[in-house]
mmCIF file of C-alpha atoms in Angstrom:
data_model
loop_
_atom_site.group_PDB
_atom_site.id
_atom_site.type_symbol
_atom_site.label_atom_id
_atom_site.label_comp_id
_atom_site.label_asym_id
_atom_site.label_seq_id
_atom_site.Cartn_x
_atom_site.Cartn_y
_atom_site.Cartn_z
ATOM 1 C CA MET A 1 105.917 77.789 90.403
ATOM 2 C CA THR A 2 104.755 80.885 92.258
ATOM 3 C CA VAL A 3 101.442 82.705 91.856
ATOM 4 C CA THR A 4 100.193 85.851 93.547
ATOM 5 C CA VAL A 5 97.000 85.424 95.563
ATOM 6 C CA ARG A 6 94.949 88.630 95.939
ATOM 7 C CA LEU A 7 92.819 89.024 99.071
ATOM 8 C CA PHE A 8 89.901 91.349 99.752
ATOM 9 C CA ALA A 9 87.586 92.491 102.537
ATOM 10 C CA VAL A 10 87.522 90.097 105.506
ATOM 11 C CA LEU A 11 90.212 87.852 103.961
ATOM 12 C CA ARG A 12 92.587 90.809 103.613
ATOM 13 C CA GLU A 13 91.869 91.876 107.203
ATOM 14 C CA ARG A 14 92.515 88.404 108.568
ATOM 15 C CA VAL A 15 95.899 88.072 106.856
ATOM 16 C CA GLY A 16 96.898 91.715 107.275
ATOM 17 C CA SER A 17 97.919 92.048 103.628
ATOM 18 C CA ASN A 18 96.177 92.432 100.277
ATOM 19 C CA SER A 19 98.226 89.654 98.673
ATOM 20 C CA ILE A 20 100.339 86.627 99.454
ATOM 21 C CA GLU A 21 102.644 84.460 97.373
ATOM 22 C CA ALA A 22 101.755 80.786 96.921
ATOM 23 C CA ALA A 23 104.249 78.130 95.828
ATOM 24 C CA LEU A 24 102.453 75.444 93.802
ATOM 25 C CA GLU A 25 103.361 72.401 91.770
ATOM 26 C CA ASP A 26 103.581 72.957 88.020
ATOM 27 C CA GLY A 27 100.158 72.409 86.464
ATOM 28 C CA ALA A 28 98.270 73.117 89.698
ATOM 29 C CA THR A 29 94.633 74.119 89.354
ATOM 30 C CA VAL A 30 92.657 76.940 90.898
ATOM 31 C CA ALA A 31 91.031 74.537 93.367
ATOM 32 C CA GLU A 32 94.382 73.494 94.808
ATOM 33 C CA THR A 33 95.308 76.930 96.124
ATOM 34 C CA PRO A 34 92.660 77.270 98.892
ATOM 35 C CA ALA A 35 93.265 73.591 99.646
ATOM 36 C CA ARG A 36 96.697 74.672 100.942
ATOM 37 C CA ARG A 37 95.042 76.776 103.657
ATOM 38 C CA ALA A 38 96.832 74.727 106.318
ATOM 39 C CA GLU A 39 99.890 76.757 105.363
ATOM 40 C CA ARG A 40 97.916 79.920 106.264
ATOM 41 C CA PRO A 41 95.987 78.929 109.420
ATOM 42 C CA GLU A 42 94.578 82.449 109.779
ATOM 43 C CA LEU A 43 92.582 81.799 106.583
ATOM 44 C CA GLY A 44 91.525 78.236 107.335
ATOM 45 C CA GLU A 45 88.445 78.921 109.441
ATOM 46 C CA LEU A 46 87.153 81.572 107.034
ATOM 47 C CA LEU A 47 87.635 79.469 103.915
ATOM 48 C CA ASP A 48 85.938 76.489 105.576
ATOM 49 C CA ARG A 49 82.688 78.394 106.114
ATOM 50 C CA MET A 50 82.689 81.040 103.383
ATOM 51 C CA PRO A 51 81.797 80.428 99.715
ATOM 52 C CA VAL A 52 84.697 81.996 97.847
ATOM 53 C CA ALA A 53 84.748 82.495 94.085
ATOM 54 C CA MET A 54 88.063 82.626 92.262
ATOM 55 C CA ALA A 55 89.384 84.710 89.415
ATOM 56 C CA VAL A 56 92.539 84.240 87.385
ATOM 57 C CA ASN A 57 94.028 87.351 85.842
ATOM 58 C CA ARG A 58 90.736 89.242 86.422
ATOM 59 C CA ASP A 59 88.389 86.614 84.940
ATOM 60 C CA TYR A 60 86.210 84.335 87.060
ATOM 61 C CA ALA A 61 87.582 80.812 86.823
ATOM 62 C CA ASP A 62 86.357 77.246 87.335
ATOM 63 C CA PRO A 63 88.039 75.081 90.000
ATOM 64 C CA GLY A 64 89.710 73.028 87.266
ATOM 65 C CA THR A 65 91.393 76.004 85.587
ATOM 66 C CA SER A 66 95.151 75.465 85.374
ATOM 67 C CA LEU A 67 97.539 78.072 86.722
ATOM 68 C CA ALA A 68 100.846 79.223 85.297
ATOM 69 C CA ALA A 69 103.811 80.871 86.969
ATOM 70 C CA GLY A 70 103.195 84.567 87.528
ATOM 71 C CA ASP A 71 99.399 84.304 87.393
ATOM 72 C CA GLU A 72 97.288 86.467 89.694
ATOM 73 C CA LEU A 73 94.659 84.424 91.521
ATOM 74 C CA ALA A 74 92.011 86.409 93.408
ATOM 75 C CA LEU A 75 89.978 84.882 96.231
ATOM 76 C CA VAL A 76 86.662 86.702 95.917
ATOM 77 C CA PRO A 77 84.410 86.648 99.009
ATOM 78 C CA PRO A 78 80.658 86.939 98.521
ATOM 79 C CA VAL A 79 80.003 90.457 97.252
ATOM 80 C CA SER A 80 77.773 92.991 99.049
ATOM 81 C CA GLY A 81 74.718 93.299 97.486
ATOM 82 C CA GLY A 82 84.373 93.539 78.654
ATOM 83 C CA SER A 83 82.574 95.518 76.222
ATOM 84 C CA GLY A 84 84.438 98.078 74.147
ATOM 85 C CA ASP A 85 81.141 99.695 73.113
ATOM 86 C CA ALA A 86 81.198 103.498 73.202
ATOM 87 C CA ASN A 87 77.624 103.311 74.505
ATOM 88 C CA VAL A 88 78.846 101.682 77.738
ATOM 89 C CA HIS A 89 80.555 103.513 80.615
ATOM 90 C CA ALA A 90 81.840 101.912 83.839
ATOM 91 C CA ARG A 91 83.954 103.441 86.590
ATOM 92 C CA VAL A 92 85.019 102.535 90.133
ATOM 93 C CA THR A 93 86.237 105.626 91.957
ATOM 94 C CA ASP A 94 86.911 107.168 95.357
ATOM 95 C CA GLU A 95 85.403 110.467 94.168
ATOM 96 C CA PRO A 96 81.805 111.630 94.834
ATOM 97 C CA LEU A 97 79.301 110.456 92.212
ATOM 98 C CA SER A 98 77.110 112.675 90.037
ATOM 99 C CA LEU A 99 73.858 111.220 88.771
ATOM 100 C CA GLU A 100 73.289 114.291 86.587
ATOM 101 C CA GLN A 101 76.598 113.816 84.786
ATOM 102 C CA LEU A 102 75.966 110.084 84.348
ATOM 103 C CA SER A 103 72.516 110.744 82.874
ATOM 104 C CA ARG A 104 74.062 113.132 80.348
ATOM 105 C CA LEU A 105 76.500 110.401 79.316
ATOM 106 C CA VAL A 106 73.653 108.135 78.166
ATOM 107 C CA SER A 107 71.609 110.790 76.391
ATOM 108 C CA ARG A 108 71.117 109.870 72.717
ATOM 109 C CA PRO A 109 69.036 111.349 69.863
ATOM 110 C CA ALA A 110 67.078 108.088 69.580
ATOM 111 C CA ALA A 111 66.398 107.839 73.327
ATOM 112 C CA GLY A 112 62.895 108.725 74.444
ATOM 113 C CA ALA A 113 63.505 107.623 78.039
ATOM 114 C CA ILE A 114 66.372 107.841 80.547
ATOM 115 C CA VAL A 115 66.047 105.907 83.812
ATOM 116 C CA SER A 116 68.545 106.325 86.637
ATOM 117 C CA PHE A 117 69.139 104.729 90.020
ATOM 118 C CA GLN A 118 71.283 105.693 92.974
ATOM 119 C CA GLY A 119 72.031 103.654 96.069
ATOM 120 C CA THR A 120 72.781 105.693 99.194
ATOM 121 C CA THR A 121 74.113 105.031 102.666
ATOM 122 C CA ARG A 122 71.305 104.717 105.207
ATOM 123 C CA GLU A 123 70.896 104.010 108.914
ATOM 124 C CA VAL A 124 74.641 103.846 109.663
ATOM 125 C CA SER A 125 77.351 106.477 110.114
ATOM 126 C CA ARG A 126 79.082 105.430 106.909
ATOM 127 C CA LEU A 127 79.864 102.521 104.635
ATOM 128 C CA ASP A 128 83.431 101.600 103.766
ATOM 129 C CA TYR A 129 83.686 100.012 100.304
ATOM 130 C CA GLU A 130 86.524 97.856 99.060
ATOM 131 C CA ALA A 131 86.865 96.517 95.514
ATOM 132 C CA TYR A 132 89.046 94.435 93.270
ATOM 133 C CA ARG A 133 89.070 97.629 91.284
ATOM 134 C CA GLU A 134 90.367 96.572 87.880
ATOM 135 C CA MET A 135 88.204 93.468 87.731
ATOM 136 C CA ALA A 136 85.156 95.323 89.085
ATOM 137 C CA GLU A 137 85.303 97.860 86.250
ATOM 138 C CA GLU A 138 85.686 95.106 83.671
ATOM 139 C CA ARG A 139 82.794 93.139 85.179
ATOM 140 C CA ILE A 140 80.491 96.170 85.346
ATOM 141 C CA ARG A 141 81.352 97.045 81.744
ATOM 142 C CA ALA A 142 80.501 93.502 80.641
ATOM 143 C CA ILE A 143 77.227 93.558 82.601
ATOM 144 C CA LEU A 144 76.212 96.842 80.994
ATOM 145 C CA GLY A 145 77.058 95.471 77.556
ATOM 146 C CA ASP A 146 74.787 92.477 78.217
ATOM 147 C CA CYS A 147 72.006 94.765 79.447
ATOM 148 C CA LEU A 148 72.371 96.877 76.319
ATOM 149 C CA ASP A 149 71.727 93.858 74.099
ATOM 150 C CA ARG A 150 69.073 92.107 76.213
ATOM 151 C CA ASN A 151 66.926 95.163 76.861
ATOM 152 C CA GLY A 152 67.346 97.089 73.625
ATOM 153 C CA LEU A 153 69.053 100.051 75.289
ATOM 154 C CA GLU A 154 70.672 102.984 73.516
ATOM 155 C CA ALA A 155 73.373 103.441 76.198
ATOM 156 C CA ALA A 156 74.189 102.335 79.752
ATOM 157 C CA ALA A 157 76.501 103.717 82.433
ATOM 158 C CA ALA A 158 77.362 102.882 86.038
ATOM 159 C CA GLU A 159 79.793 104.149 88.661
ATOM 160 C CA HIS A 160 80.603 102.751 92.102
ATOM 161 C CA ARG A 161 82.393 104.320 95.036
ATOM 162 C CA VAL A 162 85.237 102.813 97.017
ATOM 163 C CA GLY A 163 86.460 104.042 100.368
ATOM 164 C CA PRO A 164 84.230 105.758 102.956
ATOM 165 C CA VAL A 165 80.723 106.819 101.899
ATOM 166 C CA ALA A 166 78.954 108.928 104.522
ATOM 167 C CA LEU A 167 75.296 108.764 105.511
ATOM 168 C CA GLY A 168 73.118 110.079 102.672
ATOM 169 C CA GLU A 169 75.855 109.962 100.006
ATOM 170 C CA SER A 170 75.632 107.835 96.861
ATOM 171 C CA SER A 171 77.636 104.629 96.739
ATOM 172 C CA VAL A 172 76.469 103.422 93.312
ATOM 173 C CA ILE A 173 74.683 105.081 90.411
ATOM 174 C CA VAL A 174 73.259 103.662 87.178
ATOM 175 C CA ALA A 175 71.740 105.415 84.173
ATOM 176 C CA VAL A 176 70.365 103.860 80.984
ATOM 177 C CA SER A 177 68.586 105.211 77.928
ATOM 178 C CA ALA A 178 66.180 103.544 75.512
ATOM 179 C CA ALA A 179 63.624 104.449 72.896
ATOM 180 C CA HIS A 180 60.772 103.596 75.291
ATOM 181 C CA ARG A 181 60.315 103.685 79.066
ATOM 182 C CA ALA A 182 59.598 99.956 79.484
ATOM 183 C CA GLU A 183 62.987 98.995 78.079
ATOM 184 C CA ALA A 184 64.716 101.714 80.113
ATOM 185 C CA PHE A 185 63.144 100.613 83.422
ATOM 186 C CA ALA A 186 63.921 96.959 82.725
ATOM 187 C CA GLY A 187 67.505 97.735 81.704
ATOM 188 C CA ALA A 188 68.209 99.859 84.787
ATOM 189 C CA ARG A 189 66.930 97.169 87.139
ATOM 190 C CA ASP A 190 68.806 94.436 85.285
ATOM 191 C CA ALA A 191 72.029 96.449 85.531
ATOM 192 C CA ILE A 192 71.895 97.290 89.246
ATOM 193 C CA ASP A 193 70.778 93.791 90.263
ATOM 194 C CA ARG A 194 73.684 92.182 88.411
ATOM 195 C CA ILE A 195 76.242 94.741 89.574
ATOM 196 C CA LYS A 196 75.283 94.071 93.203
ATOM 197 C CA ALA A 197 75.485 90.306 92.645
ATOM 198 C CA GLU A 198 78.549 89.967 90.417
ATOM 199 C CA ALA A 199 80.982 92.867 90.773
ATOM 200 C CA PRO A 200 83.773 92.099 93.281
ATOM 201 C CA ILE A 201 82.913 94.953 95.652
ATOM 202 C CA TRP A 202 82.426 94.620 99.407
ATOM 203 C CA LYS A 203 81.025 96.942 102.042
ATOM 204 C CA ARG A 204 81.583 97.330 105.749
ATOM 205 C CA GLU A 205 79.052 99.101 107.951
ATOM 206 C CA ILE A 206 80.418 101.606 110.445
ATOM 207 C CA VAL A 207 78.114 102.460 113.361
ATOM 208 C CA ALA A 208 78.953 105.176 115.864
ATOM 209 C CA THR A 209 78.668 104.076 119.507
ATOM 210 C CA GLU A 210 79.348 105.758 122.840
ATOM 211 C CA SER A 211 82.677 103.959 123.056
ATOM 212 C CA GLY A 212 83.766 104.677 119.474
ATOM 213 C CA GLU A 213 82.816 102.781 116.316
ATOM 214 C CA ARG A 214 81.523 99.295 115.563
ATOM 215 C CA ALA A 215 82.231 97.758 112.168
ATOM 216 C CA ARG A 216 80.974 94.657 110.361
ATOM 217 C CA TRP A 217 81.311 93.305 106.828
ATOM 218 C CA VAL A 218 77.951 92.989 105.076
ATOM 219 C CA GLU A 219 77.366 89.539 103.561
#
């Protein structure tokens, strides 16, 4: 059987493509796909030293998860840094972010506090962000839904940039509302900490030098 293997960030750069096709035995598991790295020597050294999570059809998967023909298996490098609830908003976009608009999205009659956060590019010329876009939105939406329940929030919203983000511009914004400030502060921190840890989004620092630009992926 054949499955599509999605690649991101440094893995995509090394192979020179955002996906490859892998021919596997029927009934193969998730763990068996990276084990075939000898067939892709350009990936071998990276996969030997890098902890890579795996997702099947946009859901994180255990090594023992069985694959079927036509599945999409994503190799998810360490990231930098599905609720249908109308009180949850998640978006991954290449457009500039507006904290004011996001704060309006979470405004509710029962909310006595709105807390927002924005992460901005600092110290480098720009950051280039790459994401497994569809899965990132689903993961952020699920995180916000969890935060809503755990922190007693009225609403929660988050947006993340992809592509180049210049010095001083926002790369990620979060806004939450709650009846009281303690819940709002706790919910905002919970949301941004989990988004940075769990959403499949990677960043590359671009530093201007006399000879041009220097780039490195941020672990």
